[in-house]
Short mmCIF file of N, CA and C in Angstrom, two decimals:
data_model
loop_
_atom_site.label_atom_id
_atom_site.label_comp_id
_atom_site.label_asym_id
_atom_site.label_seq_id
_atom_site.Cartn_x
_atom_site.Cartn_y
_atom_site.Cartn_z
N MET Z 263 45.97 82.07 158.88
CA MET Z 263 45.48 82.07 157.55
C MET Z 263 44.91 83.69 157.34
N GLN Z 264 45.37 84.26 156.24
CA GLN Z 264 44.98 85.65 156.06
C GLN Z 264 44.00 85.59 154.64
N LEU Z 265 42.96 85.98 154.89
CA LEU Z 265 41.84 85.75 153.90
C LEU Z 265 41.12 87.08 153.81
N THR Z 266 41.74 88.20 153.57
CA THR Z 266 41.03 89.53 153.69
C THR Z 266 40.08 89.72 152.61
N GLU Z 267 40.17 89.25 151.27
CA GLU Z 267 39.10 89.28 150.25
C GLU Z 267 38.02 88.35 150.52
N PHE Z 268 38.41 87.21 151.03
CA PHE Z 268 37.39 86.13 151.51
C PHE Z 268 36.57 86.67 152.73
N ASP Z 269 37.30 87.19 153.64
CA ASP Z 269 36.58 87.77 154.89
C ASP Z 269 35.56 88.83 154.47
N ALA Z 270 36.19 89.73 153.53
CA ALA Z 270 35.16 90.85 153.20
C ALA Z 270 33.97 90.22 152.43
N ALA Z 271 34.05 89.36 151.56
CA ALA Z 271 32.83 88.60 150.85
C ALA Z 271 32.02 87.92 151.75
N PHE Z 272 32.60 87.28 152.82
CA PHE Z 272 31.74 86.61 153.87
C PHE Z 272 30.93 87.48 154.62
N ARG Z 273 31.66 88.48 155.05
CA ARG Z 273 30.93 89.52 155.85
C ARG Z 273 29.77 90.14 155.26
N GLY Z 274 29.98 90.33 153.76
CA GLY Z 274 28.78 90.88 152.93
C GLY Z 274 27.66 90.01 152.73
N LEU Z 275 27.77 88.60 153.02
CA LEU Z 275 26.65 87.78 152.96
C LEU Z 275 25.61 87.97 154.03
N PRO Z 276 24.35 88.07 153.69
CA PRO Z 276 23.28 88.23 154.79
C PRO Z 276 23.20 87.09 155.61
N GLU Z 277 23.00 87.34 156.92
CA GLU Z 277 22.69 86.43 158.02
C GLU Z 277 21.30 85.75 157.63
N GLY Z 278 21.25 84.40 158.10
CA GLY Z 278 20.04 83.59 157.95
C GLY Z 278 19.95 83.02 156.54
N TYR Z 279 18.80 82.80 156.03
CA TYR Z 279 18.59 81.97 154.75
C TYR Z 279 18.36 83.09 153.73
N SER Z 280 19.02 82.70 152.63
CA SER Z 280 19.00 83.45 151.27
C SER Z 280 19.08 82.66 150.22
N GLN Z 281 19.05 83.18 148.91
CA GLN Z 281 19.14 82.42 147.90
C GLN Z 281 19.92 83.24 146.84
N GLY Z 282 20.63 82.64 145.97
CA GLY Z 282 21.38 83.39 144.98
C GLY Z 282 22.08 82.56 143.96
N VAL Z 283 23.03 83.11 143.20
CA VAL Z 283 23.72 82.24 142.00
C VAL Z 283 25.25 82.22 142.22
N TYR Z 284 25.65 81.10 142.01
CA TYR Z 284 27.02 80.66 141.86
C TYR Z 284 27.36 79.97 140.58
N GLU Z 285 28.19 80.44 139.75
CA GLU Z 285 28.46 79.76 138.44
C GLU Z 285 27.36 79.36 137.65
N GLY Z 286 26.39 80.41 137.65
CA GLY Z 286 25.23 80.19 136.94
C GLY Z 286 24.21 79.11 137.48
N ARG Z 287 24.44 78.69 138.52
CA ARG Z 287 23.56 77.73 139.42
C ARG Z 287 22.91 78.24 140.55
N ARG Z 288 21.65 78.04 140.87
CA ARG Z 288 20.94 78.73 142.05
C ARG Z 288 21.16 77.81 143.14
N PHE Z 289 21.52 78.50 144.47
CA PHE Z 289 21.76 77.74 145.66
C PHE Z 289 21.02 78.58 146.64
N GLY Z 290 20.55 77.84 147.92
CA GLY Z 290 19.98 78.32 149.09
C GLY Z 290 21.03 78.12 149.97
N LEU Z 291 21.22 79.22 150.86
CA LEU Z 291 22.33 79.26 151.81
C LEU Z 291 21.72 79.85 153.28
N THR Z 292 22.47 79.29 154.22
CA THR Z 292 22.04 79.72 155.51
C THR Z 292 23.42 80.20 156.06
N VAL Z 293 23.53 81.51 156.67
CA VAL Z 293 24.91 81.88 157.22
C VAL Z 293 24.23 82.09 158.78
N ARG Z 294 25.21 81.59 159.59
CA ARG Z 294 25.00 81.99 160.98
C ARG Z 294 26.20 82.53 161.61
N ARG Z 295 26.05 83.51 162.50
CA ARG Z 295 27.11 84.22 163.09
C ARG Z 295 26.79 84.33 164.55
N SER Z 296 27.82 83.97 165.54
CA SER Z 296 27.55 84.22 166.97
C SER Z 296 27.50 85.57 167.20
N GLU Z 297 26.88 85.95 168.48
CA GLU Z 297 26.65 87.26 168.91
C GLU Z 297 27.99 88.06 168.89
N ASP Z 298 29.18 87.45 169.38
CA ASP Z 298 30.32 88.04 169.56
C ASP Z 298 31.08 88.03 167.97
N GLY Z 299 30.56 87.29 167.00
CA GLY Z 299 31.11 87.33 165.90
C GLY Z 299 32.35 86.39 165.49
N ARG Z 300 32.67 85.65 166.60
CA ARG Z 300 33.73 84.72 166.56
C ARG Z 300 33.62 83.49 165.97
N ARG Z 301 32.30 83.02 165.88
CA ARG Z 301 31.95 81.53 165.52
C ARG Z 301 30.91 81.86 164.30
N ASN Z 302 31.36 81.46 163.20
CA ASN Z 302 30.53 81.72 162.01
C ASN Z 302 30.39 80.31 161.21
N SER Z 303 29.36 80.23 160.51
CA SER Z 303 29.08 79.10 159.61
C SER Z 303 28.38 79.39 158.38
N LEU Z 304 28.52 78.60 157.51
CA LEU Z 304 27.73 78.68 156.16
C LEU Z 304 27.44 77.27 155.72
N PHE Z 305 26.16 77.09 155.15
CA PHE Z 305 25.83 75.85 154.60
C PHE Z 305 24.89 76.35 153.34
N ALA Z 306 25.42 75.85 152.26
CA ALA Z 306 24.64 76.16 150.99
C ALA Z 306 24.58 74.75 150.30
N ARG Z 307 23.17 74.71 149.46
CA ARG Z 307 22.82 73.60 148.81
C ARG Z 307 22.34 74.11 147.35
N GLU Z 308 22.83 73.45 146.40
CA GLU Z 308 22.44 73.75 145.08
C GLU Z 308 20.81 73.37 144.93
N LEU Z 309 20.16 74.14 144.40
CA LEU Z 309 18.71 74.06 144.47
C LEU Z 309 18.17 73.07 143.37
N ALA Z 310 18.80 73.03 142.18
CA ALA Z 310 18.33 71.98 141.26
C ALA Z 310 19.34 71.08 141.04
N GLY Z 311 20.25 70.62 141.99
CA GLY Z 311 21.39 69.60 141.97
C GLY Z 311 21.83 69.03 143.19
N THR Z 312 23.06 68.65 143.06
CA THR Z 312 23.49 67.93 144.41
C THR Z 312 24.59 68.57 145.12
N ASP Z 313 25.05 69.68 144.56
CA ASP Z 313 26.43 70.33 145.15
C ASP Z 313 25.97 70.95 146.52
N LEU Z 314 27.07 70.92 147.52
CA LEU Z 314 26.92 71.42 148.76
C LEU Z 314 28.18 72.13 149.05
N VAL Z 315 28.08 73.27 149.90
CA VAL Z 315 29.35 73.90 150.29
C VAL Z 315 28.94 74.43 151.89
N SER Z 316 30.06 73.91 152.62
CA SER Z 316 29.66 74.13 154.15
C SER Z 316 30.99 74.32 154.72
N PHE Z 317 30.98 75.21 155.66
CA PHE Z 317 32.18 75.34 156.55
C PHE Z 317 31.82 76.16 157.97
N ASN Z 318 32.89 76.13 158.74
CA ASN Z 318 32.74 77.01 159.95
C ASN Z 318 33.98 77.81 159.81
N LEU Z 319 33.89 79.19 160.31
CA LEU Z 319 34.93 80.14 160.37
C LEU Z 319 35.02 80.58 161.88
N TYR Z 320 36.29 80.55 162.27
CA TYR Z 320 36.60 80.92 163.77
C TYR Z 320 37.50 82.23 163.70
N ARG Z 321 37.17 83.24 164.28
CA ARG Z 321 37.96 84.31 164.61
C ARG Z 321 38.53 84.23 165.94
N LEU Z 322 40.00 83.89 166.00
CA LEU Z 322 40.69 83.74 167.29
C LEU Z 322 41.09 84.91 168.02
N SER Z 323 41.24 84.79 169.23
CA SER Z 323 41.69 85.93 170.17
C SER Z 323 42.97 86.62 169.67
N SER Z 324 43.92 85.74 169.05
CA SER Z 324 45.19 86.28 168.54
C SER Z 324 44.97 87.26 167.31
N GLY Z 325 43.71 87.25 166.73
CA GLY Z 325 43.28 88.06 165.59
C GLY Z 325 43.37 87.32 164.30
N LYS Z 326 43.86 86.08 164.31
CA LYS Z 326 43.90 85.36 162.88
C LYS Z 326 42.41 84.59 162.96
N THR Z 327 42.24 84.03 161.63
CA THR Z 327 41.09 83.47 161.24
C THR Z 327 41.33 82.02 160.99
N SER Z 328 40.51 81.16 161.33
CA SER Z 328 40.57 79.74 161.08
C SER Z 328 39.52 79.31 160.37
N LEU Z 329 39.66 78.79 159.05
CA LEU Z 329 38.55 78.46 158.33
C LEU Z 329 38.65 76.80 158.23
N LYS Z 330 37.48 76.18 158.45
CA LYS Z 330 37.34 74.72 158.73
C LYS Z 330 36.30 74.19 157.70
N PRO Z 331 36.61 73.97 156.41
CA PRO Z 331 35.76 73.37 155.54
C PRO Z 331 35.23 72.06 155.95
N CYS Z 332 34.06 71.92 155.64
CA CYS Z 332 33.29 70.51 156.00
C CYS Z 332 33.36 69.49 154.84
N GLU Z 333 34.45 68.44 154.87
CA GLU Z 333 34.46 67.51 154.00
C GLU Z 333 34.58 67.99 152.42
N MET Z 334 35.38 69.11 152.35
CA MET Z 334 35.58 69.62 150.99
C MET Z 334 36.82 70.54 150.99
N SER Z 335 37.48 70.99 150.00
CA SER Z 335 38.65 71.78 150.14
C SER Z 335 38.40 73.16 150.30
N ALA Z 336 39.40 73.74 151.00
CA ALA Z 336 39.33 75.26 151.36
C ALA Z 336 39.15 76.06 150.07
N GLU Z 337 39.68 75.41 148.92
CA GLU Z 337 39.61 76.28 147.73
C GLU Z 337 38.30 76.38 147.19
N LYS Z 338 37.37 75.17 147.42
CA LYS Z 338 36.00 75.23 146.93
C LYS Z 338 35.25 76.29 147.69
N VAL Z 339 35.42 76.33 149.01
CA VAL Z 339 34.78 77.14 149.96
C VAL Z 339 35.07 78.67 149.61
N VAL Z 340 36.41 78.92 149.54
CA VAL Z 340 36.86 80.35 149.05
C VAL Z 340 36.31 80.81 147.77
N SER Z 341 36.25 79.92 146.82
CA SER Z 341 35.67 80.12 145.36
C SER Z 341 34.25 80.47 145.54
N PHE Z 342 33.38 79.67 146.27
CA PHE Z 342 31.97 79.90 146.47
C PHE Z 342 31.80 81.30 146.96
N VAL Z 343 32.36 81.42 148.10
CA VAL Z 343 32.14 82.76 148.88
C VAL Z 343 32.35 84.04 148.02
N LEU Z 344 33.54 83.92 147.21
CA LEU Z 344 33.99 85.04 146.39
C LEU Z 344 33.00 85.23 145.25
N GLY Z 345 32.46 84.01 144.65
CA GLY Z 345 31.62 84.19 143.52
C GLY Z 345 30.06 84.22 143.70
N PHE Z 346 29.70 83.95 144.92
CA PHE Z 346 28.15 83.89 145.18
C PHE Z 346 27.60 85.18 145.05
N GLN Z 347 26.49 85.33 144.32
CA GLN Z 347 25.83 86.51 144.27
C GLN Z 347 24.37 86.32 144.93
N SER Z 348 24.27 86.94 146.07
CA SER Z 348 22.88 86.77 146.91
C SER Z 348 21.92 87.63 146.18
N ASP Z 349 20.52 86.97 146.43
CA ASP Z 349 19.45 87.76 145.82
C ASP Z 349 18.91 88.95 146.68
N ARG Z 350 19.50 88.88 148.01
CA ARG Z 350 19.11 89.95 148.97
C ARG Z 350 20.24 90.57 149.49
N LEU Z 351 20.05 91.83 150.03
CA LEU Z 351 21.27 92.63 150.45
C LEU Z 351 21.46 92.38 151.99
N GLU Z 352 22.61 92.67 152.59
CA GLU Z 352 22.94 92.60 153.88
C GLU Z 352 21.94 93.58 154.74
N GLY Z 353 21.31 93.00 155.74
CA GLY Z 353 20.33 93.77 156.40
C GLY Z 353 18.89 93.65 156.01
N GLU Z 354 18.70 93.10 154.87
CA GLU Z 354 17.37 93.05 154.27
C GLU Z 354 16.76 91.64 155.05
N SER Z 355 15.41 91.79 155.42
CA SER Z 355 14.77 90.76 156.09
C SER Z 355 14.52 89.62 155.27
N ALA Z 356 14.75 88.34 155.86
CA ALA Z 356 14.58 87.23 155.13
C ALA Z 356 13.10 86.72 154.93
N VAL Z 357 12.01 87.47 155.57
CA VAL Z 357 10.75 87.26 155.39
C VAL Z 357 9.95 88.22 154.59
#
């Protein structure tokens, strides 16, 4: 799976907890990345609603990327990551 635009957008999301906006709705999300960068996850919850976005992203030794959405379509995950606007910048502390 080649997801260069998605991958760039995901790398731009701050690690840890943050809040932001997607399609005019506020979400809280948590991004986790393993120390070696090969195992990544995102869990997002709509703050004033019931929508969720969740996935795991694996970077394989072959150089390929494996996106594993959690009980939702890959299209929903990709749309969310590309459209999410975080309230804090990469590297900015969550506290």
